[in-house]
Amino acid sequence: MKIIEGHAAIDPHPSIPVLELDPFDEGILRDPFDYYTALREAGPVVFIPSCSVLAVGRHEEVRMAFSDHRRFVSSRGVGLNDFKLEKPWRQPSLILESDPPVHTRVRAVMARALSPKVALGLRETFREEADELVDNLLERGRIDAVHDIAEQFPTTVFPKAVGMQDVNRRHLVDYGAIAANAFGPDNALRRDALARAPEVVSWVTAACARDRLAPGGIGMAVYEGADAGEVSEEEAMLLVRSLFSAGVDTTVTGMGNVLWCLSRNPEAWQRLRAEPDLVRPCIDEAVRIAAPIHTFARTANEETEIAGHPVPEGAKILCGLGCANLDPRKWEDPETFRIDRRPGGHLGFGTGIHGCVGQHIARAEIEAVLLALAARVAAIEPDGDAVWRPNNAMRALDNLPLRLVPA
Ligand code: OVM
């Protein structure tokens, strides 16, 4: 068997269209829209020789792959590496890189620790913190929304909510980006991420220990699952690690992307200021248009089919979440940001049993910032070009220069 990019090379059925491009090319990652169109138009499932994978980019097939966790498993990794064939770069995530029954058991613990009720309890604190941040930013006027808001806010409030004792903001943001780049092929992004990994990983690992977490926080709530016998002490530690890998940089990215959408759509900003109840649909619309996680893979755990095309066992299936979110088969004017679209069925938080378990907390963080801004800022205007930061799995900004006009 030939191995390419950590998984079995595919000998695709001749009925499957071939797409000759590298989906992890830095140019495509910075500006993916033409690639998205090519992927959707080529067919319901395509073969990409550059990394020997199948890929789906239409809403229907991406949703199907994510909803069928029995055929398309996560336990063999949700990047290009097949954990059945190659040793993963870190101990696999118990919740992301697992299947039932393990997944079901640990997910229950995480769902409780990150429940809507927990998010509601954090709302007030988030709002106070956001008001203070915006007051300070208004004194400056010109800001980089990535550094000054999107990285600043979650790295302040989330570690506090988790009960983290000693916070290193840079390591927290970098850990998520490293984990996300590691889902990709053996390219420069992945190699650079893994070169920086040891320092960040050892810091994160130490931060996950029970005695580094304050009582009453989300981290300790996970360890209470161990006290109740639902998970082992070691499993609880790995689940706390997932709070840091999945809970910081994803939210940072979502917050940056929503501000990118609003700063490019001034009429939407005015509408949000007039109708703050639109904050929730606004967040969903931004997560649809610029999904923080643009791609996750699944592995075909048996010989099967997609849209009538044969799929061999062991095939990696790239699932274009960001691509499906812009599928004209599903959305009217998919690339238009409509603050009141209410885009039910978007895949920016995934779907199925692995759908984002932390989304209530993420939404609460972004909501607090948007409401604090909407109450005080008459206009958020571009103050230069947005710069994207290519990542094998994330659609993230590097810089978003903005001018804030006080109300
Ligand atoms: C994890 C995890 C889950 C979701 C995303 C992610 C960006 C990591 O459990 O480690 O990386």
Tab-separated table of C-alpha atoms and ligand atoms in Angstrom:
chain	number	residue	atom	x	y	z
A	1	MET	CA	0.000	0.000	0.000
A	2	LYS	CA	1.277	3.434	-0.960
A	3	ILE	CA	1.033	6.139	1.702
A	4	ILE	CA	0.679	9.809	0.748
A	5	GLU	CA	0.423	12.582	3.351
A	6	GLY	CA	-0.043	10.008	6.118
A	7	HIS	CA	-2.933	8.100	4.568
A	8	ALA	CA	-3.492	5.369	1.973
A	9	ALA	CA	-3.117	6.728	-1.560
A	10	ILE	CA	-6.432	6.619	-3.404
A	11	ASP	CA	-6.954	4.923	-6.744
A	12	PRO	CA	-10.153	6.796	-7.566
A	13	HIS	CA	-13.032	5.324	-9.525
A	14	PRO	CA	-12.958	6.751	-13.104
A	15	SER	CA	-16.424	8.269	-12.598
A	16	ILE	CA	-15.006	10.740	-10.041
A	17	PRO	CA	-13.911	14.118	-11.474
A	18	VAL	CA	-10.293	15.131	-10.862
A	19	LEU	CA	-9.379	18.568	-9.511
A	20	GLU	CA	-5.771	19.513	-10.263
A	21	LEU	CA	-4.922	22.012	-7.538
A	22	ASP	CA	-3.482	22.125	-4.034
A	23	PRO	CA	-6.238	23.134	-1.593
A	24	PHE	CA	-3.524	23.927	0.980
A	25	ASP	CA	-1.637	26.339	-1.278
A	26	GLU	CA	-1.093	29.559	0.685
A	27	GLY	CA	-2.607	31.661	-2.091
A	28	ILE	CA	-5.806	29.594	-1.982
A	29	LEU	CA	-5.907	29.682	1.814
A	30	ARG	CA	-5.650	33.511	1.716
A	31	ASP	CA	-8.299	33.894	-0.977
A	32	PRO	CA	-10.293	30.647	-1.277
A	33	PHE	CA	-13.351	31.755	-3.253
A	34	ASP	CA	-12.268	30.564	-6.740
A	35	TYR	CA	-11.192	27.234	-5.234
A	36	TYR	CA	-14.583	26.907	-3.532
A	37	THR	CA	-16.360	27.477	-6.845
A	38	ALA	CA	-14.111	24.985	-8.652
A	39	LEU	CA	-14.650	22.347	-5.950
A	40	ARG	CA	-18.454	22.678	-5.986
A	41	GLU	CA	-18.729	22.859	-9.778
A	42	ALA	CA	-16.454	19.863	-10.465
A	43	GLY	CA	-18.969	17.472	-8.914
A	44	PRO	CA	-20.584	16.231	-5.690
A	45	VAL	CA	-17.338	14.417	-4.843
A	46	VAL	CA	-13.961	15.010	-6.495
A	47	PHE	CA	-10.474	13.508	-6.413
A	48	ILE	CA	-7.571	15.833	-5.573
A	49	PRO	CA	-4.287	14.188	-6.652
A	50	SER	CA	-1.978	16.736	-4.949
A	51	CYS	CA	-2.713	15.129	-1.568
A	52	SER	CA	-4.571	12.016	-2.794
A	53	VAL	CA	-7.901	12.740	-1.131
A	54	LEU	CA	-11.542	12.858	-2.067
A	55	ALA	CA	-13.248	16.169	-1.344
A	56	VAL	CA	-16.830	17.357	-0.978
A	57	GLY	CA	-17.755	21.040	-1.159
A	58	ARG	CA	-21.487	21.158	-1.852
A	59	HIS	CA	-23.747	21.739	1.122
A	60	GLU	CA	-25.650	18.487	0.655
A	61	GLU	CA	-22.616	16.189	0.611
A	62	VAL	CA	-20.700	18.010	3.375
A	63	ARG	CA	-23.746	17.817	5.619
A	64	MET	CA	-24.193	14.147	4.714
A	65	ALA	CA	-20.559	13.263	5.505
A	66	PHE	CA	-20.744	15.071	8.851
A	67	SER	CA	-24.075	13.450	9.714
A	68	ASP	CA	-22.936	9.879	8.991
A	69	HIS	CA	-20.357	9.358	11.716
A	70	ARG	CA	-20.570	5.568	11.344
A	71	ARG	CA	-19.279	5.442	7.744
A	72	PHE	CA	-17.136	8.588	7.937
A	73	VAL	CA	-15.220	8.326	11.188
A	74	SER	CA	-13.249	10.856	13.220
A	75	SER	CA	-11.154	8.389	15.259
A	76	ARG	CA	-8.702	7.994	12.341
A	77	GLY	CA	-8.018	11.747	12.516
A	78	VAL	CA	-9.821	14.753	11.036
A	79	GLY	CA	-6.754	15.929	9.138
A	80	LEU	CA	-4.775	14.178	6.416
A	81	ASN	CA	-3.050	11.725	8.791
A	82	ASP	CA	-4.753	8.339	9.175
A	83	PHE	CA	-4.149	7.419	12.821
A	84	LYS	CA	-4.518	3.758	11.826
A	85	LEU	CA	-1.356	4.087	9.739
A	86	GLU	CA	0.745	6.834	11.310
A	87	LYS	CA	1.425	8.011	14.822
A	88	PRO	CA	-0.370	11.330	15.462
A	89	TRP	CA	1.737	14.372	16.421
A	90	ARG	CA	0.060	14.477	19.850
A	91	GLN	CA	-2.158	12.146	21.851
A	92	PRO	CA	-5.443	12.334	19.901
A	93	SER	CA	-8.206	14.586	21.191
A	94	LEU	CA	-10.731	12.487	23.094
A	95	ILE	CA	-13.678	14.479	21.786
A	96	LEU	CA	-12.652	15.615	18.284
A	97	GLU	CA	-10.683	12.581	17.135
A	98	SER	CA	-12.977	9.858	18.516
A	99	ASP	CA	-16.148	7.932	17.676
A	100	PRO	CA	-18.982	6.517	19.781
A	101	PRO	CA	-19.057	5.047	22.364
A	102	VAL	CA	-16.013	6.934	23.738
A	103	HIS	CA	-17.134	10.146	22.083
A	104	THR	CA	-20.659	9.931	23.491
A	105	ARG	CA	-19.361	9.442	27.036
A	106	VAL	CA	-16.843	12.319	27.020
A	107	ARG	CA	-19.092	14.645	25.041
A	108	ALA	CA	-21.677	14.477	27.847
A	109	VAL	CA	-19.090	15.814	30.308
A	110	MET	CA	-18.037	18.625	27.949
A	111	ALA	CA	-21.651	19.494	27.056
A	112	ARG	CA	-22.430	19.972	30.739
A	113	ALA	CA	-19.296	22.055	31.408
A	114	LEU	CA	-20.073	24.293	28.384
A	115	SER	CA	-23.886	24.311	28.531
A	116	PRO	CA	-26.151	27.212	27.513
A	117	LYS	CA	-26.792	27.724	31.240
A	118	VAL	CA	-23.049	28.095	31.929
A	119	ALA	CA	-22.818	30.562	29.019
A	120	LEU	CA	-25.743	32.545	30.410
A	121	GLY	CA	-24.001	32.737	33.786
A	122	LEU	CA	-20.941	34.291	32.132
A	123	ARG	CA	-22.858	36.879	30.147
A	124	GLU	CA	-22.739	39.695	32.679
A	125	THR	CA	-18.993	39.373	33.309
A	126	PHE	CA	-18.333	39.207	29.573
A	127	ARG	CA	-20.399	42.335	29.026
A	128	GLU	CA	-18.601	44.340	31.757
A	129	GLU	CA	-15.234	43.275	30.378
A	130	ALA	CA	-16.321	44.180	26.830
A	131	ASP	CA	-17.573	47.638	27.896
A	132	GLU	CA	-14.213	48.365	29.487
A	133	LEU	CA	-12.282	47.162	26.440
A	134	VAL	CA	-14.345	49.289	24.044
A	135	ASP	CA	-14.007	52.395	26.227
A	136	ASN	CA	-10.226	52.023	26.090
A	137	LEU	CA	-10.211	51.425	22.333
A	138	LEU	CA	-12.350	54.489	21.629
A	139	GLU	CA	-9.648	56.678	23.175
A	140	ARG	CA	-7.296	55.422	20.468
A	141	GLY	CA	-9.651	55.452	17.486
A	142	ARG	CA	-7.368	53.529	15.126
A	143	ILE	CA	-6.987	49.891	16.034
A	144	ASP	CA	-6.005	46.498	14.717
A	145	ALA	CA	-9.184	44.559	15.432
A	146	VAL	CA	-7.301	41.244	15.363
A	147	HIS	CA	-4.761	42.180	17.999
A	148	ASP	CA	-6.791	44.693	20.007
A	149	ILE	CA	-10.192	42.953	20.075
A	150	ALA	CA	-10.295	39.447	18.603
A	151	GLU	CA	-7.161	38.224	20.403
A	152	GLN	CA	-7.472	40.507	23.409
A	153	PHE	CA	-10.998	39.694	24.541
A	154	PRO	CA	-11.198	35.867	24.433
A	155	THR	CA	-7.709	35.492	25.919
A	156	THR	CA	-8.870	37.672	28.806
A	157	VAL	CA	-12.302	36.240	29.596
A	158	PHE	CA	-12.064	32.582	28.528
A	159	PRO	CA	-9.072	31.531	30.686
A	160	LYS	CA	-10.807	33.270	33.604
A	161	ALA	CA	-14.026	31.325	32.923
A	162	VAL	CA	-12.024	28.095	32.709
A	163	GLY	CA	-10.321	28.929	36.017
A	164	MET	CA	-6.833	28.995	34.544
A	165	GLN	CA	-4.184	30.066	37.050
A	166	ASP	CA	-1.353	31.432	34.926
A	167	VAL	CA	-2.335	32.785	31.526
A	168	ASN	CA	-0.019	33.105	28.539
A	169	ARG	CA	-2.117	34.773	25.831
A	170	ARG	CA	0.340	34.151	23.008
A	171	HIS	CA	0.630	30.427	23.802
A	172	LEU	CA	-3.167	30.118	24.010
A	173	VAL	CA	-3.750	31.622	20.563
A	174	ASP	CA	-0.790	29.760	19.053
A	175	TYR	CA	-1.829	26.359	20.416
A	176	GLY	CA	-5.102	26.407	18.472
A	177	ALA	CA	-3.336	27.572	15.304
A	178	ILE	CA	-0.696	24.848	15.667
A	179	ALA	CA	-3.339	22.131	16.160
A	180	ALA	CA	-5.244	23.460	13.139
A	181	ASN	CA	-2.169	23.614	10.880
A	182	ALA	CA	-1.338	20.043	11.921
A	183	PHE	CA	-4.552	18.841	10.208
A	184	GLY	CA	-3.016	19.718	6.849
A	185	PRO	CA	-0.435	18.071	4.571
A	186	ASP	CA	3.304	18.127	5.233
A	187	ASN	CA	3.671	21.699	3.909
A	188	ALA	CA	5.572	24.706	5.288
A	189	LEU	CA	2.592	25.742	7.445
A	190	ARG	CA	2.465	22.347	9.143
A	191	ARG	CA	6.235	22.011	9.493
A	192	ASP	CA	6.585	25.491	11.037
A	193	ALA	CA	3.676	24.786	13.407
A	194	LEU	CA	5.158	21.488	14.565
A	195	ALA	CA	8.576	23.101	15.023
A	196	ARG	CA	7.001	25.560	17.491
A	197	ALA	CA	4.794	22.894	19.091
A	198	PRO	CA	7.040	21.454	21.856
A	199	GLU	CA	7.276	24.672	23.875
A	200	VAL	CA	3.591	25.521	23.535
A	201	VAL	CA	2.422	21.938	24.117
A	202	SER	CA	4.428	21.514	27.314
A	203	TRP	CA	3.034	24.804	28.630
A	204	VAL	CA	-0.550	23.783	27.744
A	205	THR	CA	-0.115	20.301	29.217
A	206	ALA	CA	1.013	21.747	32.542
A	207	ALA	CA	-1.939	24.159	32.522
A	208	CYS	CA	-4.418	21.252	32.210
A	209	ALA	CA	-3.575	19.681	35.570
A	210	ARG	CA	-6.353	19.651	38.169
A	211	ASP	CA	-4.280	21.671	40.656
A	212	ARG	CA	-3.788	24.464	38.095
A	213	LEU	CA	-7.555	25.059	37.866
A	214	ALA	CA	-9.689	27.173	40.187
A	215	PRO	CA	-12.874	25.815	41.796
A	216	GLY	CA	-16.119	26.876	40.131
A	217	GLY	CA	-14.645	27.180	36.638
A	218	ILE	CA	-15.245	25.261	33.413
A	219	GLY	CA	-11.987	23.315	33.850
A	220	MET	CA	-12.979	22.063	37.286
A	221	ALA	CA	-16.443	21.169	35.933
A	222	VAL	CA	-14.661	18.769	33.559
A	223	TYR	CA	-12.726	17.240	36.477
A	224	GLU	CA	-16.057	16.808	38.295
A	225	GLY	CA	-16.895	14.363	35.499
A	226	ALA	CA	-13.904	12.353	36.767
A	227	ASP	CA	-15.142	12.603	40.365
A	228	ALA	CA	-18.516	11.260	39.187
A	229	GLY	CA	-16.803	8.321	37.444
A	230	GLU	CA	-17.865	9.359	33.910
A	231	VAL	CA	-14.283	9.806	32.734
A	232	SER	CA	-10.883	8.905	34.178
A	233	GLU	CA	-8.589	11.535	35.676
A	234	GLU	CA	-6.330	11.277	32.604
A	235	GLU	CA	-9.308	11.648	30.270
A	236	ALA	CA	-10.418	14.764	32.167
A	237	MET	CA	-6.981	16.249	31.586
A	238	LEU	CA	-7.213	15.616	27.840
A	239	LEU	CA	-10.667	17.189	27.761
A	240	VAL	CA	-9.331	20.302	29.479
A	241	ARG	CA	-6.659	20.359	26.761
A	242	SER	CA	-9.503	20.506	24.217
A	243	LEU	CA	-10.825	23.638	25.950
A	244	PHE	CA	-7.554	25.316	25.014
A	245	SER	CA	-7.084	23.840	21.523
A	246	ALA	CA	-10.685	24.324	20.401
A	247	GLY	CA	-11.836	27.158	22.669
A	248	VAL	CA	-9.492	30.091	22.156
A	249	ASP	CA	-8.185	30.507	18.617
A	250	THR	CA	-11.502	29.445	17.048
A	251	THR	CA	-13.339	32.170	18.987
A	252	VAL	CA	-10.582	34.684	18.278
A	253	THR	CA	-10.960	33.869	14.589
A	254	GLY	CA	-14.763	34.042	14.670
A	255	MET	CA	-14.623	37.424	16.391
A	256	GLY	CA	-12.157	38.792	13.838
A	257	ASN	CA	-14.248	37.454	10.968
A	258	VAL	CA	-17.502	38.978	12.258
A	259	LEU	CA	-15.768	42.364	12.591
A	260	TRP	CA	-14.418	41.942	9.061
A	261	CYS	CA	-17.983	41.356	7.799
A	262	LEU	CA	-19.412	44.342	9.697
A	263	SER	CA	-16.616	46.735	8.734
A	264	ARG	CA	-17.192	45.850	5.056
A	265	ASN	CA	-20.989	46.273	5.345
A	266	PRO	CA	-21.666	49.674	6.974
A	267	GLU	CA	-25.441	49.382	6.462
A	268	ALA	CA	-25.362	46.138	8.483
A	269	TRP	CA	-23.493	47.955	11.250
A	270	GLN	CA	-26.175	50.664	11.371
A	271	ARG	CA	-28.879	48.010	11.413
A	272	LEU	CA	-27.199	46.220	14.329
A	273	ARG	CA	-26.939	49.494	16.255
A	274	ALA	CA	-30.651	50.143	15.716
A	275	GLU	CA	-31.707	46.543	16.386
A	276	PRO	CA	-29.281	44.887	18.833
A	277	ASP	CA	-31.529	41.813	18.862
A	278	LEU	CA	-29.946	41.024	15.496
A	279	VAL	CA	-26.671	40.207	17.246
A	280	ARG	CA	-27.328	36.438	17.184
A	281	PRO	CA	-28.315	36.196	13.499
A	282	CYS	CA	-25.358	38.506	12.765
A	283	ILE	CA	-22.918	36.084	14.415
A	284	ASP	CA	-24.370	33.132	12.500
A	285	GLU	CA	-24.233	34.987	9.208
A	286	ALA	CA	-20.558	35.856	9.757
A	287	VAL	CA	-19.734	32.280	10.793
A	288	ARG	CA	-21.510	31.147	7.607
A	289	ILE	CA	-19.639	33.548	5.305
A	290	ALA	CA	-16.227	33.125	6.937
A	291	ALA	CA	-16.291	29.854	8.865
A	292	PRO	CA	-13.342	29.868	11.323
A	293	ILE	CA	-12.710	26.185	10.557
A	294	HIS	CA	-12.892	25.976	6.768
A	295	THR	CA	-12.022	22.288	6.382
A	296	PHE	CA	-12.083	19.129	8.450
A	297	ALA	CA	-11.608	15.628	7.055
A	298	ARG	CA	-13.259	12.327	7.797
A	299	THR	CA	-12.012	8.803	6.961
A	300	ALA	CA	-14.144	6.230	5.147
A	301	ASN	CA	-14.068	3.317	7.578
A	302	GLU	CA	-15.502	0.876	5.016
A	303	GLU	CA	-15.846	0.569	1.254
A	304	THR	CA	-18.809	2.842	0.504
A	305	GLU	CA	-20.150	5.493	-1.872
A	306	ILE	CA	-20.807	9.223	-2.036
A	307	ALA	CA	-23.466	10.529	-4.426
A	308	GLY	CA	-23.336	7.182	-6.239
A	309	HIS	CA	-19.539	7.194	-6.697
A	310	PRO	CA	-17.537	4.335	-5.158
A	311	VAL	CA	-15.314	5.311	-2.207
A	312	PRO	CA	-12.561	2.933	-1.046
A	313	GLU	CA	-11.974	2.018	2.598
A	314	GLY	CA	-9.401	4.296	4.203
A	315	ALA	CA	-10.098	7.218	1.867
A	316	LYS	CA	-9.687	10.636	3.419
A	317	ILE	CA	-12.641	12.904	2.609
A	318	LEU	CA	-11.932	16.634	2.816
A	319	CYS	CA	-15.141	18.319	3.931
A	320	GLY	CA	-15.298	21.952	2.817
A	321	LEU	CA	-17.306	23.587	5.579
A	322	GLY	CA	-16.500	27.117	4.420
A	323	CYS	CA	-17.172	26.042	0.826
A	324	ALA	CA	-20.570	24.466	1.615
A	325	ASN	CA	-21.540	27.635	3.474
A	326	LEU	CA	-21.285	29.545	0.175
A	327	ASP	CA	-23.031	26.954	-2.010
A	328	PRO	CA	-25.533	28.712	-4.314
A	329	ARG	CA	-27.531	25.434	-4.349
A	330	LYS	CA	-28.324	26.176	-0.708
A	331	TRP	CA	-28.150	29.984	-0.310
A	332	GLU	CA	-29.441	32.916	-2.275
A	333	ASP	CA	-26.617	35.404	-3.052
A	334	PRO	CA	-24.302	33.274	-0.899
A	335	GLU	CA	-21.451	35.797	-0.835
A	336	THR	CA	-23.685	38.669	0.338
A	337	PHE	CA	-23.565	39.366	4.072
A	338	ARG	CA	-27.159	39.766	5.246
A	339	ILE	CA	-27.391	40.538	8.924
A	340	ASP	CA	-30.983	39.253	9.082
A	341	ARG	CA	-30.533	36.176	6.887
A	342	ARG	CA	-30.792	33.695	9.810
A	343	PRO	CA	-28.792	31.072	7.917
A	344	GLY	CA	-30.250	27.889	9.415
A	345	GLY	CA	-28.246	24.826	8.443
A	346	HIS	CA	-24.906	26.601	7.945
A	347	LEU	CA	-21.938	24.370	8.754
A	348	GLY	CA	-19.660	26.916	10.447
A	349	PHE	CA	-20.077	25.080	13.751
A	350	GLY	CA	-20.158	21.701	11.987
A	351	THR	CA	-23.194	19.463	12.403
A	352	GLY	CA	-23.998	16.011	13.759
A	353	ILE	CA	-22.511	14.453	16.878
A	354	HIS	CA	-19.306	16.506	16.559
A	355	GLY	CA	-21.068	19.873	16.191
A	356	CYS	CA	-19.244	22.584	18.170
A	357	VAL	CA	-19.796	21.868	21.864
A	358	GLY	CA	-18.368	25.249	22.934
A	359	GLN	CA	-20.541	27.378	20.675
A	360	HIS	CA	-22.688	28.788	23.498
A	361	ILE	CA	-19.607	30.229	25.184
A	362	ALA	CA	-18.165	31.450	21.874
A	363	ARG	CA	-21.450	33.126	20.975
A	364	ALA	CA	-21.625	34.772	24.411
A	365	GLU	CA	-18.111	36.197	23.986
A	366	ILE	CA	-18.773	37.566	20.504
A	367	GLU	CA	-22.197	38.888	21.515
A	368	ALA	CA	-20.708	40.820	24.453
A	369	VAL	CA	-18.146	42.512	22.217
A	370	LEU	CA	-20.624	43.356	19.452
A	371	LEU	CA	-23.167	44.806	21.906
A	372	ALA	CA	-20.499	46.883	23.671
A	373	LEU	CA	-19.335	48.227	20.306
A	374	ALA	CA	-22.865	48.812	18.994
A	375	ALA	CA	-23.732	50.899	22.055
A	376	ARG	CA	-20.707	53.201	21.710
A	377	VAL	CA	-19.399	53.185	18.154
A	378	ALA	CA	-21.166	55.028	15.323
A	379	ALA	CA	-19.018	53.487	12.589
A	380	ILE	CA	-16.316	50.838	12.230
A	381	GLU	CA	-14.453	51.765	9.077
A	382	PRO	CA	-11.687	49.920	7.239
A	383	ASP	CA	-8.379	51.731	7.866
A	384	GLY	CA	-6.364	49.694	5.378
A	385	ASP	CA	-6.557	46.233	3.838
A	386	ALA	CA	-7.483	43.173	5.847
A	387	VAL	CA	-4.623	40.673	5.857
A	388	TRP	CA	-5.410	36.956	6.065
A	389	ARG	CA	-3.186	34.479	7.903
A	390	PRO	CA	-3.063	31.235	5.912
A	391	ASN	CA	-3.768	28.125	7.985
A	392	ASN	CA	-4.397	24.557	6.821
A	393	ALA	CA	-7.743	24.368	8.653
A	394	MET	CA	-8.688	27.917	9.675
A	395	ARG	CA	-9.809	31.017	7.827
A	396	ALA	CA	-8.212	33.584	10.083
A	397	LEU	CA	-7.170	37.209	9.847
A	398	ASP	CA	-3.670	38.388	10.632
A	399	ASN	CA	-4.566	42.102	10.655
A	400	LEU	CA	-7.796	44.069	10.447
A	401	PRO	CA	-7.006	47.804	10.664
A	402	LEU	CA	-10.137	49.737	11.658
A	403	ARG	CA	-11.106	53.272	12.608
A	404	LEU	CA	-13.706	53.465	15.369
A	405	VAL	CA	-15.943	56.525	15.269
A	406	PRO	CA	-17.450	57.296	18.699
A	407	ALA	CA	-21.234	57.604	18.863
B	1	OVM	C1	-9.583	19.372	20.191
B	1	OVM	C2	-10.054	20.308	19.087
B	1	OVM	C3	-11.415	20.400	18.797
B	1	OVM	C4	-11.843	21.266	17.777
B	1	OVM	C5	-10.895	22.020	17.070
B	1	OVM	C6	-9.554	21.896	17.378
B	1	OVM	C7	-8.679	23.775	16.117
B	1	OVM	C8	-9.136	21.038	18.384
B	1	OVM	O1	-10.393	18.700	20.808
B	1	OVM	O2	-8.357	19.354	20.444
B	1	OVM	O3	-8.539	22.580	16.724
